Short mmCIF file of C-alpha atoms and ligand atoms in Angstrom, two decimals:
data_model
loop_
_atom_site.label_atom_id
_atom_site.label_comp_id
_atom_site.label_asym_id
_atom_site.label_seq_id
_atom_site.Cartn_x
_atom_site.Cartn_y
_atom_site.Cartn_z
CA UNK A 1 -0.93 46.59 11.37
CA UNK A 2 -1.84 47.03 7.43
CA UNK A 3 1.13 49.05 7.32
CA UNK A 4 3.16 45.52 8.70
CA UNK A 5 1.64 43.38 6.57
CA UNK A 6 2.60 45.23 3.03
CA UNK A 7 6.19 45.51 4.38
CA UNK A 8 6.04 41.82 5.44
CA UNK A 9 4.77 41.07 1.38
CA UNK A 10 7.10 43.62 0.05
CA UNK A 11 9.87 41.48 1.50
CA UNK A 12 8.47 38.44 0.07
CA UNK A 13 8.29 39.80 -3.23
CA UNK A 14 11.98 41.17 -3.04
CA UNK A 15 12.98 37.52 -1.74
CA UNK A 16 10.61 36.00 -4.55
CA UNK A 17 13.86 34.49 -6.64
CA UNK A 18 15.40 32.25 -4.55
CA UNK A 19 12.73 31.21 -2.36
CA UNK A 20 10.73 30.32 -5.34
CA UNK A 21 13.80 28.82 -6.85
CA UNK A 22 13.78 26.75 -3.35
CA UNK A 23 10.29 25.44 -3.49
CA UNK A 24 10.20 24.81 -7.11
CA UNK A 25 13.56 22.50 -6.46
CA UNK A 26 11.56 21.27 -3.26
CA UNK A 27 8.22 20.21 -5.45
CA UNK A 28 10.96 18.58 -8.17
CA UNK A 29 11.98 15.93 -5.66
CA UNK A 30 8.76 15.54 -4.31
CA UNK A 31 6.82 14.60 -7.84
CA UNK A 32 9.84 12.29 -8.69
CA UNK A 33 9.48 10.63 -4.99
CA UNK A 34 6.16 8.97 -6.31
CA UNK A 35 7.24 7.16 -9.75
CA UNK A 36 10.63 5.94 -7.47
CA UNK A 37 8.20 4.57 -4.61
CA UNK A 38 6.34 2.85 -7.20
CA UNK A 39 9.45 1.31 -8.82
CA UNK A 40 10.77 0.39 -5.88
CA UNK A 41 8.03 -1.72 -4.74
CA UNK A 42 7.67 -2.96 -8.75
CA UNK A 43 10.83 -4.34 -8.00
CA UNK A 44 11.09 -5.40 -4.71
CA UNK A 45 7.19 -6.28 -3.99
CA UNK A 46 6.88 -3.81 -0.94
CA UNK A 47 9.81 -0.59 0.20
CA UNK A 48 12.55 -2.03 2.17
CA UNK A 49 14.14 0.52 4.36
CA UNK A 50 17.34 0.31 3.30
CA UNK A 51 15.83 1.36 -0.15
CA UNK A 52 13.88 4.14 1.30
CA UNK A 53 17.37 5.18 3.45
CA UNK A 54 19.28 5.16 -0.11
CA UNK A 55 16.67 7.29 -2.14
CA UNK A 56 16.14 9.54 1.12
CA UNK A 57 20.10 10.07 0.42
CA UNK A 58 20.01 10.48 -3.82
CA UNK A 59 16.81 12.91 -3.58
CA UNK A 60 18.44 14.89 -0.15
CA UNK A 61 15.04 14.57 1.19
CA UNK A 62 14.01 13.50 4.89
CA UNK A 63 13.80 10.01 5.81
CA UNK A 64 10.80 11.36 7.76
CA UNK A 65 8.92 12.82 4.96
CA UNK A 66 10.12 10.10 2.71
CA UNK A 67 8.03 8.05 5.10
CA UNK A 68 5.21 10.52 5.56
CA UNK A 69 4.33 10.67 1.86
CA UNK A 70 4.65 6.41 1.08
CA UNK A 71 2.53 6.12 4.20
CA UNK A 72 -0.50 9.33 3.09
CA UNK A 73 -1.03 6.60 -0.28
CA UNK A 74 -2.65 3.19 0.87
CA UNK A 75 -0.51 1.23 -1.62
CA UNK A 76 2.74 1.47 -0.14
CA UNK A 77 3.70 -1.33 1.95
CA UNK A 78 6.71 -1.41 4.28
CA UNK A 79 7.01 -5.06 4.78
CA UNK A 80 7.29 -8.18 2.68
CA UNK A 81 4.17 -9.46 1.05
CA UNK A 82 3.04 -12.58 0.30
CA UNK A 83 2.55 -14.69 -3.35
CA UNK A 84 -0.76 -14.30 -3.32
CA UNK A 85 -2.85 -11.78 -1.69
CA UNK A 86 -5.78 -12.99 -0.69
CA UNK A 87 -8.91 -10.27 -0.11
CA UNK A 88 -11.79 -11.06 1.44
CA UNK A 89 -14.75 -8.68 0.81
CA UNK A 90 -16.69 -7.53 3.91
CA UNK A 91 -19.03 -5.61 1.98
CA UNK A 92 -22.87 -6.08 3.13
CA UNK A 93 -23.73 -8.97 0.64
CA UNK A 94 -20.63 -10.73 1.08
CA UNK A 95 -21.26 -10.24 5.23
CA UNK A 96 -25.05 -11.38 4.70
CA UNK A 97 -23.77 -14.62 3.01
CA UNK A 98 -20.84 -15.59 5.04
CA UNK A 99 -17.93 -13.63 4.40
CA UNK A 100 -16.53 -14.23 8.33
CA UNK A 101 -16.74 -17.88 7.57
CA UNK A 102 -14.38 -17.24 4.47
CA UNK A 103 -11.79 -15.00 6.29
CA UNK A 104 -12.07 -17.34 9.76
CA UNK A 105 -10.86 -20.31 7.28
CA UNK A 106 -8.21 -18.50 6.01
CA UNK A 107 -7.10 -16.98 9.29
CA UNK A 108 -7.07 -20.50 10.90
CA UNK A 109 -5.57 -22.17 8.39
CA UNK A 110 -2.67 -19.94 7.63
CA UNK A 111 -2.47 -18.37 10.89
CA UNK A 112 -2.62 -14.88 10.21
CA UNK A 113 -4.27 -11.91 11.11
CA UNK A 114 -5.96 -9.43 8.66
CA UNK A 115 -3.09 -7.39 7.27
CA UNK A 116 -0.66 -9.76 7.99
CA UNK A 117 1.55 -12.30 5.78
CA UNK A 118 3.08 -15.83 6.18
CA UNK A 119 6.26 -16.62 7.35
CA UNK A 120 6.93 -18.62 4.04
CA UNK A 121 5.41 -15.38 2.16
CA UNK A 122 3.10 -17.50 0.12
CA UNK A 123 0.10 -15.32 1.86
CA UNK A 124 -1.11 -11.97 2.78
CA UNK A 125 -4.68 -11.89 4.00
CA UNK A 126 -6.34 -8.47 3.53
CA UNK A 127 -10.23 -7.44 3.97
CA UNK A 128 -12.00 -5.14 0.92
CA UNK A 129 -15.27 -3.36 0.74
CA UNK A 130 -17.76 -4.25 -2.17
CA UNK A 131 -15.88 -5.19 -5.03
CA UNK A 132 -18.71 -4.78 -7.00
CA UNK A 133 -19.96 -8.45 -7.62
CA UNK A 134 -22.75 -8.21 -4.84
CA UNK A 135 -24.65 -11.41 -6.93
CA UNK A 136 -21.79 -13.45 -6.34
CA UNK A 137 -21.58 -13.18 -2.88
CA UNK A 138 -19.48 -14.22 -0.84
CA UNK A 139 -16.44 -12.75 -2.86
CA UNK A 140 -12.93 -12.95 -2.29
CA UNK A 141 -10.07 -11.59 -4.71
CA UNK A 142 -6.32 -13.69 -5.47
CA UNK A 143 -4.37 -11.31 -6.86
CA UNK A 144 -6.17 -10.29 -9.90
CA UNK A 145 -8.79 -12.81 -10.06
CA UNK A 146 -11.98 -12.37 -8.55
CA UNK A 147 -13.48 -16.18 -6.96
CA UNK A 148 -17.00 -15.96 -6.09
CA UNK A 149 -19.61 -17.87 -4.00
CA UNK A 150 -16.74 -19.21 -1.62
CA UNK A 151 -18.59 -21.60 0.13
CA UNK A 152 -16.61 -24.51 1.53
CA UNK A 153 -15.21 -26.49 -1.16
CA UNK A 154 -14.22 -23.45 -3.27
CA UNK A 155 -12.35 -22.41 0.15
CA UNK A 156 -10.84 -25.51 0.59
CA UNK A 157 -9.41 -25.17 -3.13
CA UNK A 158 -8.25 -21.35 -2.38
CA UNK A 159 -6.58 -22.75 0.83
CA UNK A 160 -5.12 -26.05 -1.08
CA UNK A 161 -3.82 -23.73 -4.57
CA UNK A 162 -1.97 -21.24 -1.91
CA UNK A 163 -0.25 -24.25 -0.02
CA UNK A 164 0.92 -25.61 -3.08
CA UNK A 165 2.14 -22.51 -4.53
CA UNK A 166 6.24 -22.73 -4.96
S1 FES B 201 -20.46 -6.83 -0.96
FE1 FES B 201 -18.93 -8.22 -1.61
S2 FES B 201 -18.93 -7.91 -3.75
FE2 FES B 201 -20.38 -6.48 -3.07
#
């Protein structure tokens, strides 16, 4: 058995060259996948397939794995997105002081599901733990800016400004 095992390493040592070679051009494609995922969906606000199907072809790399790696990272996103995207924390404060109430308004409203976007793509409703401004409570997010204690009128302004967006 030992005696297998050195002349199973000895062979991977004499095959070192290429294989390494192999995996080293392997890892190349991989670490430039990222930055091109990211650009992608810099560009076109979420990775189209046909996109993924074209740099699947320019990096020779599976479809599948192409796939496997955007879908290991959370901020991928393989369909259109909306204008704004609209997070409402369900964090303990924020579910203590209404936060259902705040993502029931904007489900009913807009008629969409957590996850889901708009058919006009002015909205994508998405749920967040704590964002970390517990005192302001109930939070939701717009984008970048973070809109606190959304009781009803300040959620009847979040759901007016995303109607009227362009
Ligand atoms: S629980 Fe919502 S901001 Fe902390």
């Amino acid at each position: 058995m030992g005696m297998e095992l050195m002349d199973v390493n000895e062979g991977i040592e004499r095959n070192a060259g290429p294989v390494a070679g192999i995996v080293c051009e392997h890892d190349r494609k991989k670490a430039l996948l990222i930055p091109a995922l990211h650009s992608i969906q810099e560009d076109k606000g979420y990775l189209p397939g046909e996109e993924l199907q074209t740099l699947s072809e320019k990096l020779n790399l599976p479809l599948a794995e192409i796939y496997s790696v955007a879908s290991f990272y959370g901020q991928f996103h393989f369909s259109p997105r909306g204008k704004k995207i609209v997070r409402v924390c369900l964090g303990t404060a924020c579910h203590v002081r209404g936060a259902s109430s705040v993502l029931n308004g904007i489900k009913d409203r807009f008629g969409v599901g957590v996850g889901e976007t708009t058919e006009d793509l002015k909205l994508t409703l998405e749920t967040v733990g704590c964002v970390g401004c517990c005192g302001l409570a109930p939070v939701a997010t717009v984008n970048e800016d973070i809109i606190g204690e959304v009781g009803p009128d300040k959620l009847d302004e979040l759901i007016q400004s995303i109607e009227e967006e362009e």
